[in-house]
Amino acid sequence: MKKHSEQSRRSFIGNISKAGLLGLTGLPSLASAAAKTDKAPAAGEHRFLCKPYLQYPAPDTITVMWLTAKPCYSWVEFGPEGQPTQKAHSVSHGLVDANNRLHRIALSHLEPGKKYTYKVFSKEITDFQPYKLTYGETIASDAYTFTAPDTQAKEVSWLILNDIHDRPASIPHLLQLNGNDPYDFLFFNGDIFDYQNDEQQIIDHMLTPCGDTFSPQIPFMYVRGNHETRGKYAREWHQYFENPGKNNYFSFTWGPVFAIVLDTGEDKEDTHPVYAGIVDFDAYRQEQAAWLEKQLQSPAYKKAKHKVVMMHIPHYHGGDWHGASHCRAMFGDLFNKHKIDILICGHTHTYGVHPPEAGKHNYPLIIGGGPKDGKRTLIKIKADQKQLVLTMLGDDGKVVGEYKV
């Protein structure tokens, strides 16, 4: 938040104590993280826990993810629109991924811009012995259609949501403001949750409203806010999503845009008592600064028509909390030196369009709002070889901010 009273600070600390606040100092391996989920007790019927959702859009690949109530062997049948005749499953070191509940399968060798139809299948494994595997029922999803990412397109458009804070109804409400305007992907700019409790929270408050709205057909990408670093399930959060580079911070090129995504971490000092000595975000942001400088010097960055950075905590116009000031120290000079075109943030819960300020940020800094009614926003971006246009809608559908680059 931009301003905190002493009362709200005490309330925050109390809530964190109840939630079992934990920070995130690094990414555990997918294998170890997935094992925790896959061994969770599964009772009742063999069923899908969410609709399939699309991740990691790449030049010729897209990843399909979903969850089942029981351990399975899973696969995807896909092909050109209306012809799902190919089969894909995931293989690691010669072993087909199986006996798991969280499924991620990459569909590769896609033709950019072409429409594909797919269905997901999960066959229950009822008994897994060294020399005998027993299958149960196979369940199948509905058929869905997506357009293969065309990262060389001359135009790109995307939507941005931020600061939902465990209000799942906000996702379909804000997205319906877009009407029938097409978009290539959706980007979540942090604080979709208050803190991470368990898998069911991720299903109920994100995967389900996304699945009912767009994510079986249109991919999304996601960067943490400071609230995603909190709670007893924060260290498992990352396994449910797969961004370009398979990391919490990443870059990608789509059409005329080179985008950089930074994970700004927590907003207080690492030594704050609520973190109990088990976070190290200062070093993590320093690690990102070294990576960022390489991205800003890359041929792809220099070649791109538009240079966009997205991160949760703004380093200006968001107060002087430690997270903001440390982001300023780590990233601010690099943004100015290498002339980014626009920075898009959240966090403050007060939306705003801040024009360039010489000596501070030499580029526009856009902050999306939320999470309460009347303060929520949907950010729309369209970019071609001539210009990048950002439009911010309030939750009543009215334009509350615009900027052209």
Short mmCIF file of C-alpha atoms in Angstrom, two decimals:
data_model
loop_
_atom_site.label_atom_id
_atom_site.label_comp_id
_atom_site.label_asym_id
_atom_site.label_seq_id
_atom_site.Cartn_x
_atom_site.Cartn_y
_atom_site.Cartn_z
CA MET A 1 0.00 0.00 0.00
CA LYS A 2 1.09 3.54 -0.57
CA LYS A 3 0.33 4.69 2.97
CA HIS A 4 0.06 2.64 6.14
CA SER A 5 -1.33 3.87 9.43
CA GLU A 6 -0.01 2.43 12.69
CA GLN A 7 -3.34 0.66 13.09
CA SER A 8 -3.15 -0.94 9.66
CA ARG A 9 0.47 -1.93 10.36
CA ARG A 10 -0.59 -3.74 13.55
CA SER A 11 -3.45 -5.36 11.64
CA PHE A 12 -1.04 -6.45 8.93
CA ILE A 13 1.33 -8.06 11.43
CA GLY A 14 -1.57 -9.79 13.13
CA ASN A 15 -2.86 -11.18 9.86
CA ILE A 16 0.60 -12.37 8.93
CA SER A 17 0.97 -14.17 12.24
CA LYS A 18 -2.27 -16.01 11.56
CA ALA A 19 -1.20 -16.87 8.06
CA GLY A 20 2.21 -18.23 9.02
CA LEU A 21 4.13 -15.73 6.91
CA LEU A 22 7.05 -17.14 4.94
CA GLY A 23 9.22 -15.47 2.34
CA LEU A 24 10.69 -17.01 -0.78
CA THR A 25 14.46 -17.04 -1.05
CA GLY A 26 14.74 -19.17 -4.17
CA LEU A 27 13.00 -21.69 -6.34
CA PRO A 28 12.96 -25.33 -5.24
CA SER A 29 13.29 -27.79 -8.06
CA LEU A 30 10.13 -28.67 -9.92
CA ALA A 31 10.62 -32.29 -8.97
CA SER A 32 10.77 -31.65 -5.23
CA ALA A 33 7.95 -29.10 -5.33
CA ALA A 34 5.71 -31.27 -7.45
CA ALA A 35 6.28 -34.21 -5.14
CA LYS A 36 4.59 -32.33 -2.30
CA THR A 37 1.52 -31.75 -4.43
CA ASP A 38 1.44 -35.17 -6.06
CA LYS A 39 1.53 -36.97 -2.70
CA ALA A 40 -1.37 -34.98 -1.29
CA PRO A 41 -4.18 -37.29 -0.17
CA ALA A 42 -6.78 -37.79 -2.88
CA ALA A 43 -10.22 -38.92 -1.77
CA GLY A 44 -13.45 -39.32 -3.68
CA GLU A 45 -13.95 -39.57 -7.40
CA HIS A 46 -11.36 -39.34 -10.13
CA ARG A 47 -11.94 -35.87 -11.59
CA PHE A 48 -10.37 -32.68 -12.90
CA LEU A 49 -9.82 -30.00 -10.26
CA CYS A 50 -9.71 -27.22 -12.84
CA LYS A 51 -10.01 -26.70 -16.55
CA PRO A 52 -6.79 -26.88 -18.58
CA TYR A 53 -4.95 -23.56 -18.72
CA LEU A 54 -2.38 -22.36 -21.23
CA GLN A 55 1.12 -21.27 -20.20
CA TYR A 56 4.58 -20.43 -21.56
CA PRO A 57 3.74 -19.12 -25.03
CA ALA A 58 6.86 -19.42 -27.20
CA PRO A 59 7.64 -19.16 -30.94
CA ASP A 60 6.40 -22.69 -31.73
CA THR A 61 5.28 -24.06 -28.36
CA ILE A 62 2.57 -23.66 -25.77
CA THR A 63 2.20 -25.52 -22.47
CA VAL A 64 -1.06 -26.99 -21.21
CA MET A 65 -1.47 -27.43 -17.44
CA TRP A 66 -4.22 -28.89 -15.26
CA LEU A 67 -4.86 -30.65 -11.95
CA THR A 68 -6.57 -33.92 -11.08
CA ALA A 69 -7.86 -35.23 -7.78
CA LYS A 70 -5.89 -38.48 -8.06
CA PRO A 71 -2.48 -39.54 -9.42
CA CYS A 72 -2.60 -40.20 -13.15
CA TYR A 73 -0.87 -40.77 -16.41
CA SER A 74 -1.94 -37.81 -18.56
CA TRP A 75 -1.62 -36.69 -22.16
CA VAL A 76 -2.95 -34.15 -24.66
CA GLU A 77 -4.49 -34.91 -28.04
CA PHE A 78 -4.19 -31.94 -30.39
CA GLY A 79 -3.96 -30.90 -34.00
CA PRO A 80 -5.12 -28.32 -36.54
CA GLU A 81 -8.55 -26.91 -35.70
CA GLY A 82 -11.06 -29.74 -35.47
CA GLN A 83 -8.42 -32.44 -36.02
CA PRO A 84 -6.83 -33.42 -32.68
CA THR A 85 -4.95 -36.42 -34.11
CA GLN A 86 -1.53 -35.93 -32.46
CA LYS A 87 -0.65 -37.07 -28.95
CA ALA A 88 1.74 -35.34 -26.55
CA HIS A 89 2.91 -36.32 -23.09
CA SER A 90 5.79 -35.18 -20.93
CA VAL A 91 9.02 -37.17 -20.75
CA SER A 92 11.84 -36.58 -18.26
CA HIS A 93 15.11 -38.49 -18.65
CA GLY A 94 13.40 -41.29 -20.58
CA LEU A 95 10.53 -41.66 -18.13
CA VAL A 96 7.05 -40.50 -19.07
CA ASP A 97 5.73 -38.26 -16.32
CA ALA A 98 3.08 -40.20 -14.41
CA ASN A 99 1.63 -40.88 -10.98
CA ASN A 100 1.22 -37.14 -10.50
CA ARG A 101 -1.70 -34.77 -9.96
CA LEU A 102 -0.27 -31.57 -11.44
CA HIS A 103 0.15 -31.98 -15.17
CA ARG A 104 2.18 -29.83 -17.61
CA ILE A 105 2.58 -30.89 -21.21
CA ALA A 106 4.22 -28.82 -23.93
CA LEU A 107 2.73 -28.84 -27.42
CA SER A 108 5.61 -28.21 -29.79
CA HIS A 109 6.27 -27.69 -33.51
CA LEU A 110 3.22 -25.43 -33.76
CA GLU A 111 2.69 -23.25 -36.81
CA PRO A 112 2.57 -19.60 -35.64
CA GLY A 113 -0.82 -17.98 -36.01
CA LYS A 114 -2.59 -21.24 -36.79
CA LYS A 115 -5.61 -22.44 -34.81
CA TYR A 116 -5.40 -25.75 -32.95
CA THR A 117 -7.90 -27.92 -31.13
CA TYR A 118 -6.93 -29.93 -28.06
CA LYS A 119 -8.33 -32.16 -25.32
CA VAL A 120 -6.61 -33.36 -22.15
CA PHE A 121 -6.83 -36.91 -20.81
CA SER A 122 -5.97 -38.33 -17.39
CA LYS A 123 -5.92 -42.06 -16.65
CA GLU A 124 -6.04 -42.86 -12.96
CA ILE A 125 -3.24 -45.00 -11.52
CA THR A 126 -4.80 -47.10 -8.79
CA ASP A 127 -1.72 -49.12 -7.90
CA PHE A 128 1.95 -48.60 -8.80
CA GLN A 129 4.16 -51.58 -8.08
CA PRO A 130 7.73 -52.04 -9.37
CA TYR A 131 6.65 -54.56 -11.99
CA LYS A 132 2.90 -54.01 -12.18
CA LEU A 133 0.97 -50.80 -12.79
CA THR A 134 -2.82 -50.85 -12.46
CA TYR A 135 -4.93 -48.27 -14.27
CA GLY A 136 -8.39 -47.07 -13.42
CA GLU A 137 -10.79 -44.81 -15.29
CA THR A 138 -9.74 -42.32 -17.98
CA ILE A 139 -11.36 -38.90 -17.96
CA ALA A 140 -11.30 -36.36 -20.81
CA SER A 141 -11.86 -32.63 -20.97
CA ASP A 142 -13.99 -30.72 -23.42
CA ALA A 143 -12.33 -29.73 -26.68
CA TYR A 144 -10.75 -26.27 -26.71
CA THR A 145 -9.24 -24.13 -29.45
CA PHE A 146 -6.27 -21.78 -29.26
CA THR A 147 -4.20 -19.79 -31.72
CA ALA A 148 -0.52 -20.71 -31.73
CA PRO A 149 1.61 -17.75 -30.61
CA ASP A 150 3.04 -15.73 -33.46
CA THR A 151 5.89 -13.90 -31.79
CA GLN A 152 7.01 -12.45 -35.14
CA ALA A 153 3.68 -10.76 -35.77
CA LYS A 154 3.69 -7.08 -36.64
CA GLU A 155 1.20 -6.36 -33.83
CA VAL A 156 0.62 -7.61 -30.30
CA SER A 157 -2.02 -6.88 -27.69
CA TRP A 158 -2.40 -7.96 -24.10
CA LEU A 159 -4.37 -7.29 -20.92
CA ILE A 160 -3.00 -6.67 -17.42
CA LEU A 161 -4.66 -7.39 -14.07
CA ASN A 162 -3.10 -6.68 -10.68
CA ASP A 163 -3.98 -6.59 -6.98
CA ILE A 164 -6.99 -8.92 -7.05
CA HIS A 165 -6.27 -9.96 -3.42
CA ASP A 166 -8.34 -13.13 -3.19
CA ARG A 167 -11.42 -11.62 -4.81
CA PRO A 168 -11.96 -14.18 -7.61
CA ALA A 169 -15.12 -12.49 -8.92
CA SER A 170 -12.95 -9.53 -9.94
CA ILE A 171 -11.26 -11.58 -12.68
CA PRO A 172 -14.37 -12.19 -14.85
CA HIS A 173 -15.77 -8.76 -13.97
CA LEU A 174 -12.70 -6.91 -15.20
CA LEU A 175 -12.19 -9.10 -18.25
CA GLN A 176 -15.74 -8.58 -19.46
CA LEU A 177 -14.90 -4.86 -19.74
CA ASN A 178 -12.68 -5.83 -22.68
CA GLY A 179 -15.74 -6.90 -24.65
CA ASN A 180 -14.84 -8.79 -27.82
CA ASP A 181 -11.56 -6.97 -28.38
CA PRO A 182 -8.98 -9.69 -29.25
CA TYR A 183 -5.80 -10.09 -27.21
CA ASP A 184 -2.79 -12.41 -27.45
CA PHE A 185 -2.22 -13.08 -23.75
CA LEU A 186 -3.05 -11.87 -20.27
CA PHE A 187 -0.48 -10.75 -17.73
CA PHE A 188 -1.01 -10.90 -13.95
CA ASN A 189 1.11 -8.19 -12.33
CA GLY A 190 1.15 -9.52 -8.78
CA ASP A 191 -0.93 -9.72 -5.60
CA ILE A 192 -3.62 -11.95 -7.01
CA PHE A 193 -3.73 -13.45 -3.50
CA ASP A 194 -3.40 -12.05 0.03
CA TYR A 195 -0.99 -14.86 0.93
CA GLN A 196 -0.49 -18.49 -0.06
CA ASN A 197 -2.47 -20.97 2.03
CA ASP A 198 -2.73 -24.14 -0.02
CA GLU A 199 -3.48 -25.62 -3.40
CA GLN A 200 -7.25 -25.23 -3.04
CA GLN A 201 -6.87 -21.46 -2.72
CA ILE A 202 -4.98 -21.35 -6.03
CA ILE A 203 -7.70 -23.43 -7.68
CA ASP A 204 -10.67 -21.53 -6.25
CA HIS A 205 -9.35 -17.98 -6.41
CA MET A 206 -7.42 -18.07 -9.68
CA LEU A 207 -7.48 -21.19 -11.84
CA THR A 208 -11.27 -21.59 -11.74
CA PRO A 209 -12.24 -17.99 -12.59
CA CYS A 210 -9.53 -17.93 -15.26
CA GLY A 211 -10.71 -21.26 -16.66
CA ASP A 212 -14.31 -20.08 -16.79
CA THR A 213 -13.25 -16.88 -18.57
CA PHE A 214 -10.28 -17.32 -20.91
CA SER A 215 -7.35 -19.57 -19.94
CA PRO A 216 -8.22 -22.79 -21.85
CA GLN A 217 -8.02 -20.72 -25.06
CA ILE A 218 -5.65 -17.80 -24.29
CA PRO A 219 -2.37 -18.09 -22.34
CA PHE A 220 -1.38 -16.04 -19.33
CA MET A 221 1.90 -15.07 -17.69
CA TYR A 222 2.31 -14.17 -14.03
CA VAL A 223 4.80 -12.38 -11.81
CA ARG A 224 4.63 -12.41 -8.02
CA GLY A 225 3.62 -9.43 -5.97
CA ASN A 226 4.80 -9.05 -2.41
CA HIS A 227 1.72 -10.92 -1.15
CA GLU A 228 2.55 -14.05 -3.16
CA THR A 229 5.72 -14.36 -1.07
CA ARG A 230 3.69 -14.80 2.13
CA GLY A 231 2.09 -17.79 3.77
CA LYS A 232 2.93 -21.43 4.33
CA TYR A 233 2.40 -22.37 0.64
CA ALA A 234 4.53 -19.57 -0.85
CA ARG A 235 7.35 -21.95 -1.67
CA GLU A 236 5.02 -24.19 -3.67
CA TRP A 237 3.29 -21.34 -5.56
CA HIS A 238 5.63 -21.31 -8.55
CA GLN A 239 5.00 -24.91 -9.60
CA TYR A 240 1.47 -24.08 -10.80
CA PHE A 241 2.69 -21.64 -13.46
CA GLU A 242 5.26 -21.71 -16.25
CA ASN A 243 6.60 -18.46 -17.63
CA PRO A 244 9.12 -17.92 -20.45
CA GLY A 245 12.50 -18.96 -19.09
CA LYS A 246 10.67 -21.01 -16.43
CA ASN A 247 11.55 -18.45 -13.76
CA ASN A 248 9.88 -15.81 -11.61
CA TYR A 249 11.61 -13.06 -13.61
CA PHE A 250 11.95 -13.30 -17.37
CA SER A 251 11.93 -11.54 -20.74
CA PHE A 252 10.24 -12.24 -24.04
CA THR A 253 9.82 -10.75 -27.50
CA TRP A 254 6.39 -10.63 -29.08
CA GLY A 255 6.03 -8.74 -32.32
CA PRO A 256 7.38 -5.19 -31.94
CA VAL A 257 7.69 -5.47 -28.14
CA PHE A 258 10.61 -6.59 -25.99
CA ALA A 259 9.17 -7.15 -22.51
CA ILE A 260 11.09 -7.51 -19.25
CA VAL A 261 9.37 -8.85 -16.14
CA LEU A 262 10.96 -8.35 -12.71
CA ASP A 263 10.04 -10.00 -9.40
CA THR A 264 10.19 -7.16 -6.87
CA GLY A 265 9.81 -9.34 -3.78
CA GLU A 266 8.66 -8.00 -0.42
CA ASP A 267 8.11 -4.37 0.52
CA LYS A 268 9.81 -4.43 3.95
CA GLU A 269 13.35 -5.10 5.10
CA ASP A 270 14.53 -8.70 5.12
CA THR A 271 15.22 -8.28 8.83
CA HIS A 272 11.61 -7.38 9.68
CA PRO A 273 10.31 -9.65 12.48
CA VAL A 274 7.37 -10.94 10.43
CA TYR A 275 9.80 -12.75 8.10
CA ALA A 276 11.38 -14.67 10.98
CA GLY A 277 14.84 -14.56 9.40
CA ILE A 278 13.99 -16.74 6.38
CA VAL A 279 13.89 -14.31 3.44
CA ASP A 280 16.68 -12.74 1.38
CA PHE A 281 15.05 -10.41 -1.13
CA ASP A 282 17.88 -7.86 -1.20
CA ALA A 283 20.25 -10.42 -2.70
CA TYR A 284 17.48 -11.64 -5.00
CA ARG A 285 16.89 -8.14 -6.41
CA GLN A 286 20.64 -7.68 -6.81
CA GLU A 287 20.74 -10.94 -8.79
CA GLN A 288 17.98 -9.60 -11.01
CA ALA A 289 19.82 -6.30 -11.56
CA ALA A 290 22.81 -8.17 -13.03
CA TRP A 291 20.45 -10.16 -15.26
CA LEU A 292 18.53 -7.01 -16.19
CA GLU A 293 21.64 -5.23 -17.43
CA LYS A 294 22.37 -8.12 -19.79
CA GLN A 295 18.81 -8.00 -21.12
CA LEU A 296 19.06 -4.26 -21.73
CA GLN A 297 22.26 -4.78 -23.71
CA SER A 298 20.94 -7.66 -25.80
CA PRO A 299 20.45 -7.42 -29.58
CA ALA A 300 16.77 -8.32 -29.19
CA TYR A 301 16.23 -5.39 -26.83
CA LYS A 302 18.06 -2.94 -29.05
CA LYS A 303 16.18 -4.13 -32.13
CA ALA A 304 12.70 -3.92 -30.61
CA LYS A 305 10.43 -1.03 -31.49
CA HIS A 306 8.98 -0.85 -27.96
CA LYS A 307 10.70 -1.64 -24.65
CA VAL A 308 8.27 -2.49 -21.85
CA VAL A 309 8.99 -3.39 -18.20
CA MET A 310 6.36 -4.92 -15.92
CA MET A 311 6.87 -5.40 -12.17
CA HIS A 312 4.64 -5.23 -9.12
CA ILE A 313 6.19 -2.63 -6.79
CA PRO A 314 6.77 0.80 -8.39
CA HIS A 315 10.09 2.38 -7.48
CA TYR A 316 8.47 5.83 -7.55
CA HIS A 317 4.96 7.04 -6.66
CA GLY A 318 4.51 4.22 -4.17
CA GLY A 319 6.07 5.51 -0.97
CA ASP A 320 9.52 4.90 0.44
CA TRP A 321 9.07 1.42 1.83
CA HIS A 322 12.20 -0.66 1.58
CA GLY A 323 11.04 -2.70 -1.42
CA ALA A 324 10.45 0.45 -3.47
CA SER A 325 13.70 2.13 -2.46
CA HIS A 326 15.76 -1.00 -3.10
CA CYS A 327 14.14 -1.46 -6.54
CA ARG A 328 15.03 2.17 -7.22
CA ALA A 329 18.64 1.50 -6.27
CA MET A 330 18.89 -1.75 -8.22
CA PHE A 331 16.87 -0.96 -11.34
CA GLY A 332 16.28 2.79 -11.62
CA ASP A 333 19.57 3.88 -13.21
CA LEU A 334 19.47 0.95 -15.63
CA PHE A 335 15.96 1.88 -16.80
CA ASN A 336 17.08 5.44 -17.51
CA LYS A 337 20.44 4.54 -19.03
CA HIS A 338 19.03 2.05 -21.49
CA LYS A 339 15.90 4.08 -22.24
CA ILE A 340 12.96 1.82 -21.54
CA ASP A 341 9.73 3.14 -23.07
CA ILE A 342 7.23 2.41 -20.32
CA LEU A 343 7.02 0.82 -16.85
CA ILE A 344 3.80 -0.83 -15.65
CA CYS A 345 3.27 -1.62 -11.93
CA GLY A 346 0.61 -2.23 -9.29
CA HIS A 347 0.87 -2.47 -5.48
CA THR A 348 -0.30 0.97 -4.36
CA HIS A 349 -4.03 0.25 -4.86
CA THR A 350 -4.28 3.74 -6.35
CA TYR A 351 -4.24 3.81 -10.13
CA GLY A 352 -2.31 6.52 -11.91
CA VAL A 353 -0.56 7.59 -15.09
CA HIS A 354 2.70 9.33 -14.18
CA PRO A 355 4.43 11.09 -17.10
CA PRO A 356 8.24 11.07 -17.34
CA GLU A 357 10.09 12.99 -14.63
CA ALA A 358 13.64 13.97 -15.56
CA GLY A 359 16.18 12.73 -13.06
CA LYS A 360 13.77 10.17 -11.63
CA HIS A 361 12.04 8.11 -14.30
CA ASN A 362 12.61 9.32 -17.84
CA TYR A 363 9.63 7.27 -19.07
CA PRO A 364 5.96 7.01 -18.14
CA LEU A 365 5.18 4.96 -15.01
CA ILE A 366 1.71 3.41 -15.04
CA ILE A 367 0.16 1.99 -11.86
CA GLY A 368 -2.92 -0.23 -11.96
CA GLY A 369 -5.44 -0.03 -9.13
CA GLY A 370 -7.38 -2.39 -6.89
CA PRO A 371 -8.68 -4.39 -5.14
CA LYS A 372 -11.90 -2.77 -3.89
CA ASP A 373 -14.90 -1.81 -5.99
CA GLY A 374 -14.33 1.55 -7.63
CA LYS A 375 -10.54 1.17 -7.52
CA ARG A 376 -10.02 -1.91 -9.72
CA THR A 377 -8.58 -1.53 -13.20
CA LEU A 378 -8.08 -3.37 -16.45
CA ILE A 379 -5.05 -2.28 -18.48
CA LYS A 380 -5.12 -2.85 -22.24
CA ILE A 381 -2.04 -2.57 -24.46
CA LYS A 382 -1.85 -2.60 -28.23
CA ALA A 383 1.45 -2.20 -30.05
CA ASP A 384 2.46 -2.12 -33.70
CA GLN A 385 5.47 -0.83 -35.59
CA LYS A 386 4.30 2.77 -35.20
CA GLN A 387 3.10 3.13 -31.63
CA LEU A 388 2.20 1.48 -28.33
CA VAL A 389 -1.14 2.51 -26.87
CA LEU A 390 -2.04 1.86 -23.22
CA THR A 391 -5.63 2.29 -22.06
CA MET A 392 -6.66 1.82 -18.43
CA LEU A 393 -10.32 1.14 -17.62
CA GLY A 394 -11.92 1.51 -14.22
CA ASP A 395 -14.20 -1.28 -13.03
CA ASP A 396 -17.20 0.69 -14.33
CA GLY A 397 -15.77 0.48 -17.85
CA LYS A 398 -14.79 4.15 -18.08
CA VAL A 399 -11.31 5.18 -19.25
CA VAL A 400 -9.26 6.36 -16.27
CA GLY A 401 -5.87 6.59 -17.93
CA GLU A 402 -4.22 6.63 -21.35
CA TYR A 403 -0.69 6.85 -22.71
CA LYS A 404 0.84 6.56 -26.16
CA VAL A 405 4.48 5.77 -26.86
#
